[in-house]
Coordinates of C-alpha atoms in Angstrom, one line a residue:
M1 CA -28.5 2.0 88.4
R2 CA -28.3 5.6 87.3
K3 CA -25.5 7.3 85.5
S4 CA -25.0 10.8 84.3
T5 CA -24.8 11.5 80.6
T6 CA -21.2 12.6 80.9
S7 CA -20.0 9.4 82.5
C8 CA -22.4 6.8 81.3
L9 CA -22.1 5.2 77.9
C10 CA -24.3 2.7 76.4
H11 CA -23.1 -0.8 75.6
I12 CA -22.0 0.6 72.2
L13 CA -19.7 3.6 72.0
V14 CA -18.6 4.3 68.5
C15 CA -16.6 7.4 67.6
L16 CA -16.9 8.1 63.9
C17 CA -14.6 10.4 62.1
F18 CA -16.3 12.3 59.2
I19 CA -13.9 14.6 57.4
Q20 CA -14.7 16.2 54.0
R21 CA -11.7 18.1 52.8
C22 CA -13.5 19.5 49.8
Y23 CA -15.9 21.3 52.2
G24 CA -13.1 22.3 54.6
A25 CA -14.5 20.7 57.8
S26 CA -13.7 17.8 60.1
H27 CA -16.1 16.3 62.7
H28 CA -15.9 14.1 65.7
I29 CA -19.1 13.1 67.5
P30 CA -18.5 13.9 71.2
A31 CA -20.1 12.0 74.1
D32 CA -22.4 14.8 75.0
K33 CA -23.8 14.8 71.5
V34 CA -24.6 11.1 71.5
T35 CA -28.2 10.6 70.6
I36 CA -30.1 8.7 73.3
A37 CA -30.7 5.2 72.0
K38 CA -33.9 3.3 72.3
N39 CA -32.6 1.2 75.2
Q40 CA -32.0 4.4 77.3
T41 CA -34.6 6.4 79.4
K42 CA -33.9 10.1 80.1
L43 CA -34.9 11.1 83.6
A44 CA -36.2 14.4 84.9
N45 CA -32.8 15.4 86.5
G46 CA -31.0 14.9 83.1
E47 CA -29.7 11.5 83.9
T48 CA -30.4 8.4 81.9
E49 CA -31.3 4.9 82.9
V50 CA -29.6 2.2 80.8
H51 CA -31.4 -1.0 80.0
H52 CA -28.7 -3.6 79.4
R53 CA -28.8 -6.0 76.6
P54 CA -25.9 -8.5 76.9
K55 CA -23.3 -8.6 74.0
R56 CA -24.9 -5.7 72.1
G57 CA -22.1 -3.4 73.1
W58 CA -19.5 -5.3 71.1
I59 CA -21.0 -5.1 67.6
W60 CA -19.2 -2.8 65.1
N61 CA -20.2 -1.7 61.6
Q62 CA -17.7 0.6 60.0
F63 CA -15.4 3.5 60.5
F64 CA -14.5 6.1 57.9
V65 CA -11.1 7.6 57.2
L66 CA -10.3 10.3 54.7
E67 CA -7.9 9.4 51.9
E68 CA -4.8 11.4 51.0
H69 CA -4.2 12.6 54.6
I70 CA -1.4 15.1 54.8
G71 CA 0.4 16.0 58.0
P72 CA 3.0 14.8 60.4
D73 CA 0.6 13.2 62.8
T74 CA -1.3 10.0 62.4
Q75 CA -5.0 10.3 61.4
Y76 CA -7.6 9.4 64.0
V77 CA -10.0 6.8 62.8
G78 CA -12.2 5.8 65.8
K79 CA -12.4 4.1 69.2
L80 CA -13.1 0.6 70.3
H81 CA -14.7 0.3 73.8
S82 CA -16.0 -2.6 75.9
N83 CA -18.6 -2.2 78.6
S84 CA -16.3 -4.1 80.8
D85 CA -13.8 -1.3 80.6
K86 CA -13.8 0.6 83.9
G87 CA -11.1 3.0 82.8
D88 CA -8.5 1.4 85.1
G89 CA -6.4 -0.1 82.3
S90 CA -7.4 -3.6 83.0
V91 CA -8.7 -4.1 79.5
R92 CA -6.4 -4.7 76.6
Y93 CA -7.7 -4.1 73.0
I94 CA -6.3 -6.2 70.1
L95 CA -6.7 -5.3 66.4
S96 CA -6.2 -7.8 63.6
G97 CA -7.0 -8.1 59.9
E98 CA -6.1 -6.1 56.8
G99 CA -3.4 -3.5 57.6
A100 CA -3.5 -4.1 61.3
G101 CA -0.2 -3.2 63.0
S102 CA 1.1 -1.4 59.9
I103 CA -1.5 0.8 58.4
F104 CA -3.8 0.8 61.4
I105 CA -2.6 0.8 65.0
I106 CA -4.6 0.7 68.2
N107 CA -3.9 2.0 71.7
E108 CA -4.3 -1.2 73.7
V109 CA -5.5 0.7 76.8
T110 CA -7.8 3.3 75.3
G111 CA -8.9 1.5 72.1
D112 CA -8.2 4.5 69.9
I113 CA -7.4 3.6 66.3
H114 CA -5.1 5.7 64.1
A115 CA -4.0 5.4 60.5
T116 CA -0.3 5.7 60.1
E117 CA -0.2 6.1 56.3
S118 CA -1.9 8.3 53.7
L119 CA -4.5 6.1 52.1
D120 CA -5.6 6.0 48.5
R121 CA -9.2 5.0 47.9
E122 CA -8.5 4.3 44.2
R123 CA -6.0 1.7 45.3
K124 CA -8.1 0.1 48.1
A125 CA -11.5 1.4 49.1
H126 CA -11.9 -0.4 52.4
Y127 CA -10.2 -2.7 54.9
V128 CA -11.7 -5.6 56.9
L129 CA -10.5 -5.8 60.5
H130 CA -11.3 -7.7 63.7
A131 CA -11.5 -6.3 67.2
Q132 CA -10.9 -8.3 70.5
A133 CA -10.9 -7.2 74.2
F134 CA -8.9 -9.2 76.8
D135 CA -8.6 -9.0 80.6
R136 CA -5.0 -7.8 81.0
N137 CA -4.6 -9.7 84.2
T138 CA -6.1 -13.1 83.3
E139 CA -5.6 -12.8 79.5
K140 CA -9.1 -14.1 79.1
P141 CA -11.3 -12.6 76.4
L142 CA -13.9 -10.2 77.6
E143 CA -15.6 -9.9 74.3
P144 CA -15.8 -12.2 71.3
K145 CA -13.9 -11.3 68.1
S146 CA -16.0 -8.8 66.1
E147 CA -15.5 -7.9 62.5
F148 CA -15.8 -4.3 61.2
I149 CA -14.9 -2.3 58.1
I150 CA -12.8 0.8 57.8
K151 CA -13.9 2.6 54.6
V152 CA -11.6 5.0 52.8
Q153 CA -13.6 8.1 52.1
D154 CA -13.1 9.7 48.7
I155 CA -11.8 13.2 47.9
N156 CA -11.5 14.7 44.5
D157 CA -7.9 13.8 43.8
N158 CA -8.2 12.3 40.3
A159 CA -8.6 14.2 37.1
P160 CA -10.6 12.8 34.3
T161 CA -8.6 10.9 31.7
F162 CA -9.0 9.6 28.2
P163 CA -7.1 6.3 28.3
D164 CA -7.4 5.5 24.6
G165 CA -6.6 8.9 23.2
P166 CA -5.6 10.6 21.0
F167 CA -8.4 9.5 18.6
V168 CA -8.9 9.4 14.9
A169 CA -12.3 10.1 13.3
A170 CA -13.7 10.9 9.9
V171 CA -16.8 12.6 8.5
P172 CA -17.8 13.3 4.9
E173 CA -17.2 16.8 3.6
M174 CA -20.2 19.0 2.9
S175 CA -22.0 17.3 5.8
G176 CA -24.9 19.2 7.4
V177 CA -24.7 20.9 10.8
G178 CA -25.1 18.5 13.6
T179 CA -23.7 15.5 11.9
S180 CA -22.3 13.1 14.5
V181 CA -18.6 12.6 14.1
Y182 CA -17.3 10.8 17.2
Q183 CA -18.0 10.2 20.9
V184 CA -15.3 10.5 23.5
T185 CA -15.7 9.1 27.0
A186 CA -13.5 10.2 29.9
T187 CA -12.9 8.1 33.0
D188 CA -12.5 9.4 36.6
A189 CA -11.0 7.2 39.2
D190 CA -12.9 9.0 42.0
D191 CA -16.0 7.6 43.7
P192 CA -19.0 8.1 41.3
T193 CA -21.4 7.4 44.2
Y194 CA -20.1 10.2 46.4
G195 CA -20.5 13.8 45.6
N196 CA -19.5 15.2 42.2
S197 CA -15.9 14.1 42.2
A198 CA -16.5 11.8 39.2
R199 CA -19.3 13.8 37.5
V200 CA -17.7 14.9 34.2
V201 CA -18.7 17.7 31.8
Y202 CA -17.2 18.0 28.3
S203 CA -16.2 21.2 26.5
I204 CA -14.3 22.0 23.4
L205 CA -10.9 23.8 23.7
Q206 CA -9.8 23.7 20.1
G207 CA -11.8 23.1 16.9
Q208 CA -14.4 25.8 16.9
P209 CA -16.3 27.0 14.9
Y210 CA -16.1 23.8 12.9
F211 CA -17.1 21.3 15.6
S212 CA -19.1 21.2 18.9
V213 CA -19.3 18.7 21.7
D214 CA -22.3 17.6 23.8
P215 CA -21.3 18.5 27.5
K216 CA -23.0 15.4 28.9
T217 CA -22.5 12.7 26.3
G218 CA -19.2 13.7 24.7
V219 CA -20.6 13.4 21.2
I220 CA -18.7 15.5 18.7
R221 CA -20.8 17.0 15.9
T222 CA -20.2 19.3 12.9
A223 CA -21.0 22.9 13.7
L224 CA -20.3 24.5 10.3
A225 CA -22.1 23.7 7.1
N226 CA -20.4 22.8 3.8
M227 CA -16.9 22.2 5.0
D228 CA -14.9 21.5 1.9
R229 CA -12.2 18.9 1.9
E230 CA -10.5 20.5 -1.0
A231 CA -10.1 23.7 1.0
R232 CA -9.0 21.9 4.3
E233 CA -8.9 18.2 5.0
H234 CA -7.6 17.8 8.5
Y235 CA -8.7 19.2 11.9
A236 CA -7.2 18.7 15.3
V237 CA -10.1 19.0 17.9
V238 CA -9.2 19.2 21.6
I239 CA -11.9 18.1 24.0
Q240 CA -11.7 18.8 27.8
A241 CA -13.4 16.7 30.5
K242 CA -13.8 18.4 33.9
D243 CA -15.1 16.8 37.0
M244 CA -17.1 18.4 39.9
A245 CA -19.8 18.9 37.2
G246 CA -17.6 21.5 35.6
S247 CA -17.6 23.8 38.6
V248 CA -14.7 26.0 39.7
G249 CA -12.0 23.9 41.4
G250 CA -12.8 20.8 39.5
L251 CA -10.0 18.7 37.9
S252 CA -9.8 18.4 34.2
G253 CA -8.1 16.3 31.4
S254 CA -8.1 16.7 27.7
T255 CA -7.5 14.7 24.5
T256 CA -7.2 15.3 20.8
I257 CA -9.4 14.0 18.1
N258 CA -7.8 14.1 14.6
I259 CA -10.8 14.5 12.3
T260 CA -10.4 14.0 8.5
L261 CA -13.0 15.2 6.0
T262 CA -13.6 12.3 3.6
D263 CA -14.2 12.9 -0.1
V264 CA -17.5 13.2 -1.9
N265 CA -18.0 13.9 -5.6
D266 CA -18.6 17.6 -5.3
N267 CA -16.1 18.8 -8.0
P268 CA -16.6 18.3 -11.8
P269 CA -13.7 17.5 -14.1
K270 CA -11.9 20.4 -15.7
F271 CA -9.6 20.6 -18.7
P272 CA -6.7 22.9 -17.9
Q273 CA -7.2 24.6 -21.2
K274 CA -9.9 24.6 -23.9
N275 CA -7.7 24.1 -27.0
Y276 CA -4.9 21.6 -27.6
Q277 CA -2.8 20.7 -30.6
L278 CA -1.2 17.3 -31.5
Y279 CA 1.2 16.3 -34.2
V280 CA 0.8 12.8 -35.6
P281 CA 2.9 11.5 -38.5
E282 CA 1.0 9.8 -41.3
S283 CA 3.1 6.6 -40.6
A284 CA 1.4 6.1 -37.2
Q285 CA 0.2 2.5 -36.8
V286 CA -3.5 1.8 -36.5
G287 CA -4.5 0.8 -33.0
K288 CA -1.5 2.4 -31.4
P289 CA -1.6 5.4 -29.1
V290 CA -0.8 8.7 -30.8
G291 CA -1.3 11.1 -27.9
K292 CA -3.1 11.8 -24.5
I293 CA -5.1 14.4 -22.8
K294 CA -6.1 14.9 -19.2
A295 CA -8.8 16.7 -17.2
N296 CA -8.2 17.5 -13.6
D297 CA -10.6 16.6 -10.8
E298 CA -10.0 17.8 -7.2
D299 CA -11.8 14.8 -5.7
L300 CA -10.3 11.5 -4.8
G301 CA -10.7 7.8 -5.6
V302 CA -13.8 6.8 -7.5
N303 CA -15.1 10.3 -7.2
A304 CA -12.3 11.5 -9.5
E305 CA -12.7 8.8 -12.1
I306 CA -13.3 10.3 -15.6
K307 CA -14.6 8.7 -18.8
Y308 CA -13.4 10.3 -22.0
S309 CA -15.2 10.2 -25.4
I310 CA -14.9 11.9 -28.8
I311 CA -18.2 13.5 -29.4
N312 CA -17.8 14.8 -33.0
S313 CA -18.2 12.4 -36.0
E314 CA -15.0 13.6 -37.8
G315 CA -12.8 12.8 -34.9
A316 CA -14.6 9.6 -33.9
A317 CA -14.3 8.2 -37.4
M318 CA -10.5 8.3 -37.3
F319 CA -9.6 8.2 -33.6
S320 CA -10.6 6.5 -30.4
I321 CA -10.0 7.5 -26.8
N322 CA -9.8 5.3 -23.6
T323 CA -9.1 6.1 -20.0
D324 CA -5.9 5.1 -18.3
R325 CA -7.1 4.1 -14.8
D326 CA -3.7 4.7 -13.2
T327 CA -3.0 8.2 -14.6
R328 CA -6.7 9.1 -15.3
E329 CA -5.5 10.3 -18.8
G330 CA -7.4 10.0 -22.0
I331 CA -5.3 7.9 -24.4
I332 CA -5.9 8.7 -28.0
S333 CA -5.4 5.9 -30.6
L334 CA -5.6 5.7 -34.3
K335 CA -8.5 3.8 -35.9
K336 CA -7.7 4.2 -39.6
P337 CA -4.5 4.9 -41.5
L338 CA -3.6 8.5 -42.0
N339 CA -2.7 10.0 -45.4
Y340 CA -1.1 13.4 -45.4
E341 CA -1.7 13.8 -49.1
R342 CA -5.5 13.3 -48.6
K343 CA -6.2 15.1 -45.3
K344 CA -3.7 17.1 -43.3
T345 CA -5.7 18.1 -40.2
Y346 CA -8.4 16.6 -37.9
T347 CA -10.5 18.3 -35.2
L348 CA -11.5 16.3 -32.1
Q349 CA -14.2 17.4 -29.6
I350 CA -13.3 15.5 -26.4
E351 CA -15.6 15.3 -23.4
G352 CA -14.6 14.2 -19.9
V353 CA -17.4 13.0 -17.6
N354 CA -17.3 11.7 -14.0
S355 CA -18.1 8.0 -13.9
H356 CA -19.7 8.1 -10.4
L357 CA -22.2 10.8 -9.6
E358 CA -23.9 11.6 -6.3
P359 CA -27.4 12.9 -6.7
L360 CA -27.1 14.8 -3.4
F361 CA -24.6 17.1 -5.1
S362 CA -26.1 17.3 -8.5
Y363 CA -26.8 21.0 -8.1
L364 CA -23.1 21.6 -8.3
G365 CA -22.9 20.1 -11.8
P366 CA -22.8 19.4 -14.7
F367 CA -20.0 17.0 -13.8
K368 CA -18.3 17.1 -17.2
D369 CA -16.2 19.3 -19.4
T370 CA -15.1 19.5 -23.1
A371 CA -12.0 20.5 -24.9
T372 CA -10.9 20.8 -28.6
L373 CA -7.9 18.9 -29.9
K374 CA -6.5 19.8 -33.3
I375 CA -4.4 17.0 -34.9
T376 CA -1.9 17.9 -37.6
V377 CA -0.9 15.0 -39.8
G378 CA 2.8 15.0 -40.5
D379 CA 4.2 14.2 -44.0
V380 CA 6.4 11.2 -44.0
D381 CA 8.6 9.9 -46.8
E382 CA 6.7 6.7 -47.6
P383 CA 7.8 3.8 -49.7
P384 CA 6.4 3.3 -53.2
V385 CA 2.9 2.0 -53.5
F386 CA 2.1 -0.7 -56.2
S387 CA -1.1 -0.3 -58.2
M388 CA -2.2 -3.7 -57.1
D389 CA -1.8 -5.9 -54.0
Y390 CA -0.7 -8.8 -56.2
Y391 CA -0.2 -9.5 -59.9
I392 CA -1.1 -12.6 -62.0
M393 CA 0.4 -12.9 -65.5
D394 CA 0.7 -15.7 -68.1
V395 CA 3.0 -16.7 -71.0
Y396 CA 3.1 -19.6 -73.4
E397 CA 5.6 -22.3 -72.9
N398 CA 8.4 -22.4 -75.4
A399 CA 8.1 -18.6 -75.8
R400 CA 11.3 -17.1 -77.1
I401 CA 13.7 -15.8 -74.6
G402 CA 13.1 -12.1 -73.9
R403 CA 9.3 -12.4 -74.4
E404 CA 7.4 -9.8 -72.4
V405 CA 5.2 -11.4 -69.7
G406 CA 3.6 -8.3 -68.2
A407 CA 4.4 -5.2 -66.2
V408 CA 4.0 -3.9 -62.6
T409 CA 3.6 -0.2 -61.7
A410 CA 4.3 1.6 -58.5
R411 CA 4.3 5.3 -57.5
D412 CA 5.7 7.6 -54.8
P413 CA 2.7 8.5 -52.6
D414 CA 4.4 11.6 -51.4
S415 CA 3.9 15.0 -52.9
K416 CA 7.4 15.1 -54.4
N417 CA 6.5 12.1 -56.6
S418 CA 10.0 10.6 -56.7
H419 CA 11.0 8.3 -59.6
V420 CA 10.6 4.5 -58.8
R421 CA 12.9 1.6 -59.8
Y422 CA 12.0 -2.1 -59.9
F423 CA 13.9 -5.3 -58.9
I424 CA 13.2 -8.9 -58.7
D425 CA 14.0 -10.6 -55.4
H426 CA 16.1 -13.6 -56.5
S427 CA 16.8 -14.6 -52.9
E428 CA 13.7 -16.8 -52.9
H429 CA 14.5 -18.7 -56.1
S430 CA 17.9 -19.7 -57.4
D431 CA 16.6 -20.2 -61.0
K432 CA 16.3 -17.0 -62.9
Y433 CA 13.5 -17.4 -65.4
F434 CA 12.6 -13.7 -65.5
N435 CA 14.0 -10.2 -65.3
I436 CA 12.4 -6.8 -65.0
D437 CA 13.2 -3.5 -66.5
M438 CA 14.1 -1.2 -63.6
D439 CA 12.5 1.8 -65.0
S440 CA 9.4 0.5 -66.7
G441 CA 8.6 -2.5 -64.5
V442 CA 8.2 -4.8 -67.6
I443 CA 8.9 -8.4 -66.8
K444 CA 10.5 -10.7 -69.5
T445 CA 11.6 -14.3 -69.8
T446 CA 15.2 -15.2 -69.5
Q447 CA 14.9 -18.9 -70.2
S448 CA 12.7 -21.3 -72.1
L449 CA 9.7 -22.3 -70.1
D450 CA 8.2 -25.8 -70.0
R451 CA 4.7 -26.1 -68.7
E452 CA 5.0 -29.8 -68.1
D453 CA 8.1 -29.1 -65.9
M454 CA 6.8 -26.0 -64.0
P455 CA 3.3 -24.7 -64.7
W456 CA 3.5 -21.7 -62.2
H457 CA 6.3 -19.3 -61.2
N458 CA 6.1 -17.1 -58.1
I459 CA 8.3 -14.1 -57.9
T460 CA 8.6 -11.0 -55.7
V461 CA 9.1 -7.6 -57.2
I462 CA 10.7 -4.8 -55.2
A463 CA 10.1 -1.1 -55.8
S464 CA 12.3 1.7 -54.4
E465 CA 12.5 5.4 -54.7
V466 CA 15.4 6.9 -56.5
D467 CA 15.8 9.6 -53.9
N468 CA 15.6 7.3 -51.0
P469 CA 16.6 3.7 -51.9
S470 CA 16.1 2.5 -48.4
L471 CA 12.3 2.8 -48.7
L472 CA 11.2 -0.5 -50.3
S473 CA 7.9 -2.0 -51.2
H474 CA 7.3 -5.6 -52.2
V475 CA 4.5 -7.2 -54.3
P476 CA 4.0 -10.9 -55.2
V477 CA 3.7 -11.8 -58.9
T478 CA 2.4 -15.1 -60.2
V479 CA 3.2 -16.2 -63.7
Q480 CA 1.2 -19.0 -65.3
V481 CA 2.9 -21.0 -68.1
L482 CA 0.3 -21.7 -70.8
D483 CA 0.3 -25.0 -72.7
V484 CA 1.2 -25.7 -76.4
N485 CA 0.9 -29.1 -78.1
D486 CA 4.5 -30.0 -77.9
N487 CA 4.3 -33.6 -76.6
P488 CA 3.2 -36.8 -78.7
P489 CA 0.9 -39.4 -77.2
E490 CA 2.5 -42.3 -75.5
I491 CA 0.9 -45.8 -75.8
N492 CA 1.0 -48.1 -72.7
K493 CA 2.9 -51.3 -73.8
D494 CA 4.2 -52.6 -70.6
K495 CA 2.4 -55.9 -70.9
E496 CA 2.4 -58.6 -73.6
V497 CA -1.0 -59.9 -75.0
I498 CA -1.9 -63.5 -74.6
V499 CA -4.6 -65.0 -76.9
C500 CA -6.3 -68.2 -76.0
E501 CA -6.7 -70.8 -78.7
S502 CA -10.4 -71.1 -78.0
S503 CA -11.0 -67.4 -78.8
R504 CA -13.7 -66.6 -81.3
P505 CA -13.3 -64.4 -84.4
G506 CA -14.2 -60.8 -83.7
Q507 CA -13.5 -61.2 -80.0
V508 CA -11.7 -58.2 -78.3
I509 CA -8.4 -59.4 -77.1
Q510 CA -6.8 -56.1 -75.9
T511 CA -7.7 -52.4 -75.4
M512 CA -4.9 -50.1 -76.0
T513 CA -4.6 -46.7 -74.2
A514 CA -2.4 -43.6 -74.7
V515 CA -1.5 -40.5 -72.6
D516 CA -0.3 -37.0 -73.5
K517 CA 1.6 -34.7 -71.2
D518 CA 0.0 -31.6 -72.8
D519 CA -2.9 -29.8 -71.3
F520 CA -6.4 -31.3 -71.9
A521 CA -7.3 -28.4 -74.3
N522 CA -4.3 -29.3 -76.5
G523 CA -4.2 -33.1 -76.1
Q524 CA -6.0 -36.2 -74.8
R525 CA -8.0 -36.7 -78.1
F526 CA -6.3 -39.4 -80.1
S527 CA -6.7 -41.4 -83.3
F528 CA -5.3 -44.9 -83.5
S529 CA -4.0 -46.7 -86.6
L530 CA -1.5 -49.4 -87.5
P531 CA 1.9 -47.9 -88.4
S532 CA 2.7 -47.8 -92.1
G533 CA 5.6 -49.7 -93.4
V534 CA 4.9 -52.6 -91.1
P535 CA 3.5 -55.9 -92.6
V536 CA -0.2 -56.3 -91.8
N537 CA -1.2 -59.5 -89.9
P538 CA -4.5 -60.7 -91.4
N539 CA -5.4 -62.4 -88.1
F540 CA -5.9 -59.2 -86.2
T541 CA -7.8 -56.0 -86.8
L542 CA -7.5 -52.5 -85.0
K543 CA -10.7 -50.5 -84.2
D544 CA -10.3 -46.8 -83.5
N545 CA -12.7 -45.5 -80.7
E546 CA -12.5 -42.0 -82.2
G547 CA -10.8 -40.1 -79.5
I548 CA -12.1 -42.0 -76.4
Y549 CA -8.4 -42.5 -75.3
C550 CA -8.2 -46.1 -76.4
T551 CA -8.6 -48.6 -79.3
Q552 CA -9.3 -52.3 -79.4
Y553 CA -7.7 -55.4 -81.1
H554 CA -10.0 -58.0 -82.6
L555 CA -9.3 -61.7 -83.4
C556 CA -10.1 -62.4 -87.2
G557 CA -10.6 -66.2 -87.6
F558 CA -7.3 -67.7 -86.6
T559 CA -6.0 -68.8 -83.3
C560 CA -2.5 -67.7 -82.4
V561 CA -0.4 -66.2 -79.9
Q562 CA 0.8 -62.7 -80.8
K563 CA 3.7 -61.2 -79.0
G564 CA 3.4 -57.6 -77.9
F565 CA -0.2 -57.9 -76.6
S566 CA -1.6 -59.3 -73.4
M567 CA -5.0 -60.8 -72.8
D568 CA -6.5 -62.9 -70.0
C569 CA -8.2 -66.1 -71.2

């Protein structure tokens, strides 16, 4: 059987629609342009001889349809055809699957497929459908159900975007040219495998000459050396991503990267002035702050931390300085008491040094500064000062009333040398054994003193200035009462002496003891004897131990019991 090329179709007739809007052309493959397949033979008269292979004419691969079709008419997709179709309308074509009957419709007689809607490849890239051919008269299938794909062909209808923008980045100040700061990545919803619709090129719209961007990778780098945070800290860099490899007509999108220069220690501390003055009253307490000084540092955080020190010996001997971490001030404290009358001024050489140094920027140093602080000591009306911290005096007991015990002295430490008056603080002791002359400070007795009753007296003397009685000083005074021999010995006679009848002559029957309330230096050495005027009992004798605090009674030949003595048998 012979058929002309205009009327004879092979078992497979596929009309493909290739439209590329970006190039401004649409193509259908007409029948007279169909390439002769391997199962056809071209004859000398131009006709072809078809070699039939059963069922090969009902195998479909895919059709193409351009996305975003605009126009009032439906878009032609392709054509289904069965070799059983003689063109008399006896074949009915059926389409089923994704979008069949809604998005895609088929002419049941001709097999032409059209798209009724504008398709979006980014929403759905392809549709799977099934084709069938039936005999219209008998409703019997002429071909088995065949699956094919309609692929939505991409056009450049999506601009690059930065979904996560805007961005925040940071880079140390003073960084070298080419230091990497941040990398941005744009996304393009177009088909990356087809043409240049999704091929993105980066450029910088805002941020020059400080920063640059790699057109391929989107890496942002520093483009200017020695950018100083203290001069400018924040930069808003705008990056554009353009598809179609950046060519004219490509779509673009942009984003902002907010770049902050982070601090490094590139600034030394500086005192606002070189000379300072400070007034400190001489009454300032040791260990307490008396003033403060501050050096400025334009850096931040640890880079601005300053350690203060007093570098001259005169100042360091009297004062100390420590850093307040919150305010970064140098707090000056007193180490020793001030005395206006001895020294009225002090000069302090104060140095402020950065605690954390960066060797990379050592060439910008030295990272320290010095200032001079002159301290003027203020004169304060001070209370009187006693010549001693405490006084110890003594007086003999039984001294006459009004006897002088001792004297205290105090002076006004101020230059005006005000007269001082003295008082005894009687609030501590109700008994008034002493008084004091308010002008001379001489202490005298007001009562008889008994050492055996109270050997020590503790009193407090108060001194005040005549010109300012509210300024008081106190000093403790201890008075020792010295002993005199004013107490007789006392013999212990609490027990009676019992003498056994078997006692031998010369046997000690009792040892007598005595005590004396006076001091050891004036007492405790006794002599014992029988009292005169009392009849002597010849049966007993008394032996004096010559000051060894006791004496002994001896039995002299007779046995008896003598009352007044006690003795164990």
